[in-house]
Coordinates of C-alpha atoms in Angstrom, one line a residue:
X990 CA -7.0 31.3 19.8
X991 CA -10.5 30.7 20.7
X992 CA -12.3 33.4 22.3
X993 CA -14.8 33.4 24.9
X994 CA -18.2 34.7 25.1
X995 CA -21.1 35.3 27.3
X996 CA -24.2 34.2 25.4
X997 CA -28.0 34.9 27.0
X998 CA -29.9 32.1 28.6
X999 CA -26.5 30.3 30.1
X1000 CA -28.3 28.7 32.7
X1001 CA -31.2 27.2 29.7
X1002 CA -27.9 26.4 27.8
X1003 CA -26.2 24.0 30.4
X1004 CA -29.2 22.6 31.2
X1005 CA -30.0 21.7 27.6
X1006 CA -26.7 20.7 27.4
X1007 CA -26.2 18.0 30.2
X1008 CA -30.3 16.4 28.8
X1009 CA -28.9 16.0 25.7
X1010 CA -25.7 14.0 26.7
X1011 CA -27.4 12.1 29.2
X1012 CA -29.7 10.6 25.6
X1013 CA -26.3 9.6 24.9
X1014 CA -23.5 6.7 26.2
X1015 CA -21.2 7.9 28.6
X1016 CA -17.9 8.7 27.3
X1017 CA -15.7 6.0 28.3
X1018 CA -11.3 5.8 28.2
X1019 CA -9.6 3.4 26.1
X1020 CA -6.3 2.6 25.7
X1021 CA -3.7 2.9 23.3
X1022 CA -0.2 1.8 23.7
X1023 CA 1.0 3.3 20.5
X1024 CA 2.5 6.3 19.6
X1025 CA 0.3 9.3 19.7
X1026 CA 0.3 11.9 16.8
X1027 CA -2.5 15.4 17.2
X1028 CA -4.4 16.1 14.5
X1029 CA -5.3 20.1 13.8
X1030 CA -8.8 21.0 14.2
X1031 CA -10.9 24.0 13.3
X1032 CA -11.4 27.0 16.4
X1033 CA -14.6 27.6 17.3
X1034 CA -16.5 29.3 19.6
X1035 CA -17.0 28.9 23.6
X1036 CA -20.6 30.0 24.8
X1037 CA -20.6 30.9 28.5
X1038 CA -23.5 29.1 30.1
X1039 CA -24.1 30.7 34.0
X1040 CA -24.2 34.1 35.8
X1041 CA -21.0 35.7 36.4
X1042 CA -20.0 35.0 40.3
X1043 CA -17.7 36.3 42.2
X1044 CA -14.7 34.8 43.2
X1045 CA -13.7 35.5 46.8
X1046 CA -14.7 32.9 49.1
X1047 CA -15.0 31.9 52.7
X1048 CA -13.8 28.9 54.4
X1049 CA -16.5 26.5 55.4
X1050 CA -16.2 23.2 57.4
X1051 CA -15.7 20.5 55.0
X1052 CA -16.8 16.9 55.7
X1053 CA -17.9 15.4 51.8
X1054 CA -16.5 13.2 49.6
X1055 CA -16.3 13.8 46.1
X1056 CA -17.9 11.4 43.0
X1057 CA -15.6 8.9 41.9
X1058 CA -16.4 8.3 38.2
X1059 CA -15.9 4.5 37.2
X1060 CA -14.0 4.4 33.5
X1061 CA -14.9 1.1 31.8
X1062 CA -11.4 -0.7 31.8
X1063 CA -10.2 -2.1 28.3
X1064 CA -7.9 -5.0 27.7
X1065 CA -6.2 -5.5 24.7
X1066 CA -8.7 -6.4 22.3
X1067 CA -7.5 -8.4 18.9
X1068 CA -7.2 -5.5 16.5
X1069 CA -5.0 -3.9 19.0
X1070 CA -2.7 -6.3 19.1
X1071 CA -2.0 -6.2 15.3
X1072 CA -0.7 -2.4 16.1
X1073 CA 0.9 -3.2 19.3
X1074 CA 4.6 -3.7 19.7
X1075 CA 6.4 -6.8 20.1
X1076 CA 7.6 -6.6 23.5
X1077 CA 3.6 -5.7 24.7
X1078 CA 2.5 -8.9 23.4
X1079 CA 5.0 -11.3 24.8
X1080 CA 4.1 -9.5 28.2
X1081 CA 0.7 -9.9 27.5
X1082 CA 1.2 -13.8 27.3
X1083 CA 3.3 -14.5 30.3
X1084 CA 1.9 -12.2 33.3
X1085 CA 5.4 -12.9 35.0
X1086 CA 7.0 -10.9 32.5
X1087 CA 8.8 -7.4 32.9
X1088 CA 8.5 -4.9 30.2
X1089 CA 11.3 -3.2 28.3
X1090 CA 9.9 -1.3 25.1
X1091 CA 11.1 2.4 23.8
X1092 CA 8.8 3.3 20.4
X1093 CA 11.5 3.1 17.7
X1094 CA 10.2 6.0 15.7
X1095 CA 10.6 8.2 19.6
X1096 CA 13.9 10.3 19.5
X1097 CA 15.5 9.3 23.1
X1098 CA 16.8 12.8 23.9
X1099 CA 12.8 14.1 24.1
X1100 CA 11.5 11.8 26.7
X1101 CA 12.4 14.5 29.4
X1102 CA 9.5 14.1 31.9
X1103 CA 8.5 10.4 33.1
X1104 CA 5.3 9.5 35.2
X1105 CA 6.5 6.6 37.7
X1106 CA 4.9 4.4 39.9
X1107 CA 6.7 2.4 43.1
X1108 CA 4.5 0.4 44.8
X1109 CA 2.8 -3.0 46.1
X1110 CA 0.9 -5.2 43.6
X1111 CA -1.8 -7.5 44.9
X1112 CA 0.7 -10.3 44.6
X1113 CA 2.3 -12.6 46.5
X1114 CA 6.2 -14.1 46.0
X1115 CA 7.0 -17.4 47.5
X1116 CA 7.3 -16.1 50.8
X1117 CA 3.8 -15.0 50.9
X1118 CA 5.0 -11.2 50.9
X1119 CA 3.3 -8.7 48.7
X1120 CA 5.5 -8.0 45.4
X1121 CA 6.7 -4.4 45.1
X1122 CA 6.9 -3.2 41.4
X1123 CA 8.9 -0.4 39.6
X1124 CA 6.3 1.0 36.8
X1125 CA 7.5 4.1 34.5
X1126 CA 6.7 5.5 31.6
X1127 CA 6.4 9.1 29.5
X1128 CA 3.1 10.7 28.8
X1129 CA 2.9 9.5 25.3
X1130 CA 3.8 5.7 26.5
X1131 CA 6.9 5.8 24.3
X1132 CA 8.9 4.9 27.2
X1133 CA 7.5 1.5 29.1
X1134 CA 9.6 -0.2 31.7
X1135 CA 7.9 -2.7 34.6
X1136 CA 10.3 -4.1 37.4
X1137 CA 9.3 -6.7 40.4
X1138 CA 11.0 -6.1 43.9
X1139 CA 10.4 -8.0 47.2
X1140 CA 9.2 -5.9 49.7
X1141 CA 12.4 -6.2 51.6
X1142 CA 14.5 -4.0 49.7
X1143 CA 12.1 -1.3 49.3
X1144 CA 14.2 2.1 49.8
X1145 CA 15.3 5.1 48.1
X1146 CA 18.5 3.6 47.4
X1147 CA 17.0 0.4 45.1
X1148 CA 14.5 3.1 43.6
X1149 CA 17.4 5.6 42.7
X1150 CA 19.3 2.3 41.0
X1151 CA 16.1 1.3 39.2
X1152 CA 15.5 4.6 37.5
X1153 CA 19.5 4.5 36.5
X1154 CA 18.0 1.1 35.2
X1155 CA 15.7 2.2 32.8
X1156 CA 18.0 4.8 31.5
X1157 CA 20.7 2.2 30.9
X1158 CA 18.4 -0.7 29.6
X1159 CA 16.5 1.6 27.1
X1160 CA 18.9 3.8 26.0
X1161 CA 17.9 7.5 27.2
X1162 CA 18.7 10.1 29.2
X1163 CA 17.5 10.5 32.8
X1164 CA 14.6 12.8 32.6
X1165 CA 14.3 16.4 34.0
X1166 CA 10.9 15.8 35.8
X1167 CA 9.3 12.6 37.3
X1168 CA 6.2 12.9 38.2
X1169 CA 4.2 10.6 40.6
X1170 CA 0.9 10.5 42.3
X1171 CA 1.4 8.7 45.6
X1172 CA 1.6 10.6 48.8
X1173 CA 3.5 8.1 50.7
X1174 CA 6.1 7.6 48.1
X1175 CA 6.9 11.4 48.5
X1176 CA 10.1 11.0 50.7
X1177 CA 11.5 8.0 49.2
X1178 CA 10.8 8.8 45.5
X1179 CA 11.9 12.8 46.6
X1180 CA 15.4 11.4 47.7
X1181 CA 16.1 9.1 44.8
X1182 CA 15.3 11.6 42.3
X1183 CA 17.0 14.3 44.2
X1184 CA 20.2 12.1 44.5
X1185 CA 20.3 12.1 40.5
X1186 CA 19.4 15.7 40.2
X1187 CA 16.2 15.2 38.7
X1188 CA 13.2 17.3 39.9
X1189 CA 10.4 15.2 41.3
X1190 CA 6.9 16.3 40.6
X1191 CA 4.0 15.5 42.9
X1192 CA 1.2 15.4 40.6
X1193 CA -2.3 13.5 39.9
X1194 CA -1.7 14.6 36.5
X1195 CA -0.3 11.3 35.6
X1196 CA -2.5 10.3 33.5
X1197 CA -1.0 8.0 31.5
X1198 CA 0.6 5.8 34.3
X1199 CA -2.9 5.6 36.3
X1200 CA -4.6 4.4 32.9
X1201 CA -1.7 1.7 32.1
X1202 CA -2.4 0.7 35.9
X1203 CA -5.8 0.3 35.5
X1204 CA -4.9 -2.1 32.1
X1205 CA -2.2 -3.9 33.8
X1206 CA -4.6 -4.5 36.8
X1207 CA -6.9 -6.5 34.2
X1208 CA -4.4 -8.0 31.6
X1209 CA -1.3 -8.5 33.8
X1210 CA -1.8 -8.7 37.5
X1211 CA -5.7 -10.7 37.4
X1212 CA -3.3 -13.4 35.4
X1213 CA -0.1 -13.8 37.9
X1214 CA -0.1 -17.0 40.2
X1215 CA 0.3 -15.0 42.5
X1216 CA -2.7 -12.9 42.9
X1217 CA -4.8 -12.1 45.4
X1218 CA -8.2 -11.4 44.7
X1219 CA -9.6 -8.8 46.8
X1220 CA -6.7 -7.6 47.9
X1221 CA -7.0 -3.5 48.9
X1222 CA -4.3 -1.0 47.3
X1223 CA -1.3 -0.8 50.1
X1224 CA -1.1 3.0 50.0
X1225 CA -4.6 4.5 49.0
X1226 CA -4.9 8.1 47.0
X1227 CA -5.8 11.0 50.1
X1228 CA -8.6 13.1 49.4
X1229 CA -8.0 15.5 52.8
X1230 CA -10.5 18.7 53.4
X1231 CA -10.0 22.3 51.3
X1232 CA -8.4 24.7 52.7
X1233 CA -8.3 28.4 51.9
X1234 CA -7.4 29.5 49.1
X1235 CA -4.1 31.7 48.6
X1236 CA -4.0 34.9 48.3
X1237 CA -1.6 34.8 44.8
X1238 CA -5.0 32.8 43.6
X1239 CA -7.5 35.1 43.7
X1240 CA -9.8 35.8 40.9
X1241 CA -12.4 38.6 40.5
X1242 CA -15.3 37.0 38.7
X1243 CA -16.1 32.9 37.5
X1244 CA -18.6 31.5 35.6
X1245 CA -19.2 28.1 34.2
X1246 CA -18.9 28.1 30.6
X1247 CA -18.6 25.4 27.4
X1248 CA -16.5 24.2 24.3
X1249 CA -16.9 22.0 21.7
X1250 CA -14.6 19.2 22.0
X1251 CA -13.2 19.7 18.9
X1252 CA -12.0 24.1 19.7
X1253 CA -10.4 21.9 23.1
X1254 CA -7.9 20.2 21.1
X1255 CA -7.3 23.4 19.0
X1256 CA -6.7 25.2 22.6
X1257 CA -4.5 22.6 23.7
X1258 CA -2.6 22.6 20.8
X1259 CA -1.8 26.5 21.4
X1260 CA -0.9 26.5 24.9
X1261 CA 1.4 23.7 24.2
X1262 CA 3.6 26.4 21.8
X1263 CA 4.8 28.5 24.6
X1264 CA 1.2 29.9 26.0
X1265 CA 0.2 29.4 29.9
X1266 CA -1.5 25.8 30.5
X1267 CA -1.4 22.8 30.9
X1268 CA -2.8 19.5 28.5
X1269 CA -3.9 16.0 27.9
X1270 CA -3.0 13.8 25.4
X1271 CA -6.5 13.4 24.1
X1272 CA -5.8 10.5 21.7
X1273 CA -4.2 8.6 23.8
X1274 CA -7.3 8.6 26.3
X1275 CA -9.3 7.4 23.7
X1276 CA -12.4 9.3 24.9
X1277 CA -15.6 8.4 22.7
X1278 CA -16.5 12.0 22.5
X1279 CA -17.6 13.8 19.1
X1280 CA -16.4 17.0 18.0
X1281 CA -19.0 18.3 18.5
X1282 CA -19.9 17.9 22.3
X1283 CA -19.4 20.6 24.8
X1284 CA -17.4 20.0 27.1
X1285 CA -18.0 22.4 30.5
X1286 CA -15.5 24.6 31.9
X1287 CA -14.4 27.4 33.9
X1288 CA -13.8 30.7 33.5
X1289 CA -12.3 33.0 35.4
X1290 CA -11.4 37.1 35.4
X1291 CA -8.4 38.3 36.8
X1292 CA -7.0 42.0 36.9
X1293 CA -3.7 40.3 36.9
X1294 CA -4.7 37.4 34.3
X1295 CA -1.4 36.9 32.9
X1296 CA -0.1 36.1 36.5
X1297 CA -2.8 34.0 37.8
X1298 CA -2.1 32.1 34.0
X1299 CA 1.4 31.7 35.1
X1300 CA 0.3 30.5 38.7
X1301 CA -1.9 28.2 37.9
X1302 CA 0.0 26.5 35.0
X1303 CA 3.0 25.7 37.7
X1304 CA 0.8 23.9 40.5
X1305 CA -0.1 20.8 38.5
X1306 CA -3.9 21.8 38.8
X1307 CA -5.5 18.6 38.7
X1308 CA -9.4 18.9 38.9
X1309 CA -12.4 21.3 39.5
X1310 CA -15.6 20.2 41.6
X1311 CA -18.7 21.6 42.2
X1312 CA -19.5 20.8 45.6
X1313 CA -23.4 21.5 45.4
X1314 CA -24.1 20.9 48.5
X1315 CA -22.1 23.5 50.2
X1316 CA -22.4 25.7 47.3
X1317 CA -18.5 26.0 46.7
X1318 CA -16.2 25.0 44.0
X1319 CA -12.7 22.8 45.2
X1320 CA -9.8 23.3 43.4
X1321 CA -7.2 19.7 43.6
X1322 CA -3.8 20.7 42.4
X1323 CA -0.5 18.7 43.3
X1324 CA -0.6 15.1 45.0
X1325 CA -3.4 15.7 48.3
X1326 CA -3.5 19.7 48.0
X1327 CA -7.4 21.0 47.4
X1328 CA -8.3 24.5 47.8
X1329 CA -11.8 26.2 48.2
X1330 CA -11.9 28.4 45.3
X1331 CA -14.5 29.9 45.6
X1332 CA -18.3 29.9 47.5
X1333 CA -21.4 31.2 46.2
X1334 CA -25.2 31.9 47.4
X1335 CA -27.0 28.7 47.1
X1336 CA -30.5 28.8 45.4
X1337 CA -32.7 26.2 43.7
X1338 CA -31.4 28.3 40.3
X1339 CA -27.5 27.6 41.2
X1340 CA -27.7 24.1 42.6
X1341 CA -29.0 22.9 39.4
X1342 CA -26.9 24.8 37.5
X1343 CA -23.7 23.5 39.1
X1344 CA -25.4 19.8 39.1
X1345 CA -25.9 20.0 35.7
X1346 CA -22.2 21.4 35.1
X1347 CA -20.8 18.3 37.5
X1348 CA -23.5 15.6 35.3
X1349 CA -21.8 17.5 32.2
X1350 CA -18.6 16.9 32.8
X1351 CA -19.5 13.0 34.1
X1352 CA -21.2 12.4 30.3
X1353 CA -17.9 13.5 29.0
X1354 CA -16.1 11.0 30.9
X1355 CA -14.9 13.8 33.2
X1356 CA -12.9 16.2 30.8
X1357 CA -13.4 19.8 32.0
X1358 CA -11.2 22.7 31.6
X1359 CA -9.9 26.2 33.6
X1360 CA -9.7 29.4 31.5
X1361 CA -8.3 32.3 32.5
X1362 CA -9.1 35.7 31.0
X1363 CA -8.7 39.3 32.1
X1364 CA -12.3 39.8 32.2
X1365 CA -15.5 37.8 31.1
X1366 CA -16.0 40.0 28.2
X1367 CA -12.7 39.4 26.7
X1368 CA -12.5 37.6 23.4
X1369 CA -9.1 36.3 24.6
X1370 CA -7.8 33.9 27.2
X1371 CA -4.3 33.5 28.7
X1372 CA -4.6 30.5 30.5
X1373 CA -5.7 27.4 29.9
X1374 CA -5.8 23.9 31.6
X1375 CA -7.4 20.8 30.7
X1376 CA -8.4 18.7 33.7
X1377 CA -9.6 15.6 34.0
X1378 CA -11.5 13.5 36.9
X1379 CA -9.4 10.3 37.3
X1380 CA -10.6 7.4 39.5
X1381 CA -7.5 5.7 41.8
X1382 CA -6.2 2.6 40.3
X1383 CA -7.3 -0.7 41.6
X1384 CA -3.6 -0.7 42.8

């Protein structure tokens, strides 16, 4: 397990840091439709790079709105498509096409948590109505199933059959979690799921089905007859004001810290073997980051570590920001839920410090993590959840 360490000079560190990797490209998301395999990489060390802070916070009026961060979208470029599978290609030649693929190599009976998607396309059917389409897959993008509906029939009922389709047409199980990541699918997407006992999962930790939006947006939907350029998303992502945060959340002490890219997998890797946490599949985002980079984080103390591990790896945590100008971090977990985490005294010496943590985590196409350990001394951490800033797909 990789330990963490306070190191003198934090603030000099970060700062170093985020003028180095702003020399550099920005690191930019890919896409990879295949099947993703994680290579084992050597631990190293995580160098703390700020002033321990204090976590109890105050509730401030809140009227900003976060930095999107605009990922460079990718279409299937020609050695690609030598890996892809069949049934990707022929949907990549006729944009009309729905999609039916389940990796060969993928046992069926471990696809038991899908990521789904039920909502309006910026298309148009022959009645001039905006197509509806059924998008699902796992994290891994083993599991791929696309599905057109006029917006007519648009219930929990036709959703509930739909996801019985995918089962049936592909062969596998229904899944013991869908997540999703659109508020105003809650109740709809909440009663089909709950009609075939399967636990829906609110969650902007769909990763994998906002990226394959993004590339459908460009390779699929741009090249329908139908499409309507300019047309807005139907039901937009909310980004509604902190609230407090709750008591079972409370920390003693934060403090911004980093890790090379390369000890992130390595952390990953453990807290996916039973540990408290949460992941990314890091190959399949394709992030052009070297092993090398440090990627900024944070940590926090807790007397009751272990718990506040356990807490945090249940609430879907999505994202940490550092709202600089109210000198407070905001903690998104869930669908629309974001907490104040915690405020701290703003001076010239912590404004840049969190700005340079926020440009950080921009340069590495906004990767970031949450550790949890029982003090900031501690060689050992309990918790850990890779996050990652995700802009709302063009749909």
């Amino acid at each position: 397990m990789v330990g963490l360490r306070k190191t003198c000079g934090r603030i000099t560190t970060l700062t170093t840091t985020h003028k180095a990797l702003s020399e550099t490209a920005m690191a930019t998301l890919s896409f990879n439709p295949t099947r993703i395999r994680t290579p084992t990489f050597k631990l190293s060390k995580l160098t703390s790079a700020s002033k321990p802070i204090t976590i109890p916070c105050t509730t401030l009026p809140f009227h900003s709105h976060p930095k999107v961060i605009n990922f460079r979208t990718h279409s299937v470029s020609e050695s690609t498509q030598k890996e892809a599978p069949q049934a990707l290609l022929q949907e990549e030649d006729d944009p009309t096409a729905e999609l039916r693929y389940l990796d060969p190599e993928t046992d069926p009976a471990t696809i038991t948590d899908w990521e789904l998607d039920f909502c309006s396309r910026p298309i148009l059917d022959a009645r001039g109505k905006k197509i509806w389409e059924l998008v699902v897959c796992d994290k891994t993008l083993s599991l791929q199933y696309t599905k057109y509906f006029p917006n007519n029939v648009i219930n929990s009922v036709t959703l509930k059959d739909g996801i019985v389709a995918v089962s049936d047409e592909l062969g596998v199980p229904l899944p013991r979690n869908i997540r999703f990541f659109r508020s105003q699918m809650q109740t709809i997407i909440t009663n089909a799921c709950n009609e075939l006992r399967i636990r829906p999962v609110p969650s902007k930790r769909c990763v994998s089905i906002i990226l394959w939006l993004e590339e459908r947006y460009e390779t699929i939907y741009k090249r329908h007859p139908g499409f309507q350029e300019g047309s807005k998303p139907l039901l937009a992502l909310d980004n509604p004001f902190p609230t407090e945060l709750p008591d079972i959340l409370y920390g003693q002490r934060w403090t911004f810290v980093q890790l090379p890219y390369s000890a992130v997998r390595d952390e990953v890797l453990t807290f996916e073997r039973g540990f408290c946490g949460s992941g990314l599949d890091l190959d399949l985002l394709g992030l052009e980051i070297d092993d090398k980079t440090l990627i900024p984080g944070l940590a926090v103390a807790s007397s009751s570590a272990t718990a506040l591990a356990a807490v945090l790896s249940g609430l879907e945590v999505c994202s940490i920001e550092a709202d600089v100008a109210r000198a407070r971090l905001i903690l998104s977990v869930g669908i629309s839920t974001r907490y104040i985490f915690s405020t701290y005294k703003k001076t010239p010496q912590t404004s840049s410090e969190a700005e340079a943590w926020e440009a950080a985590k921009k340069a590495c196409g906004g990767l970031h993590f949450l550790a949890v350990q029982p003090n900031l001394d501690s060689e050992d951490c309990v918790g850990f959840n890779l996050l990652l800033d995700l802009p709302f797909p063009p749909v």
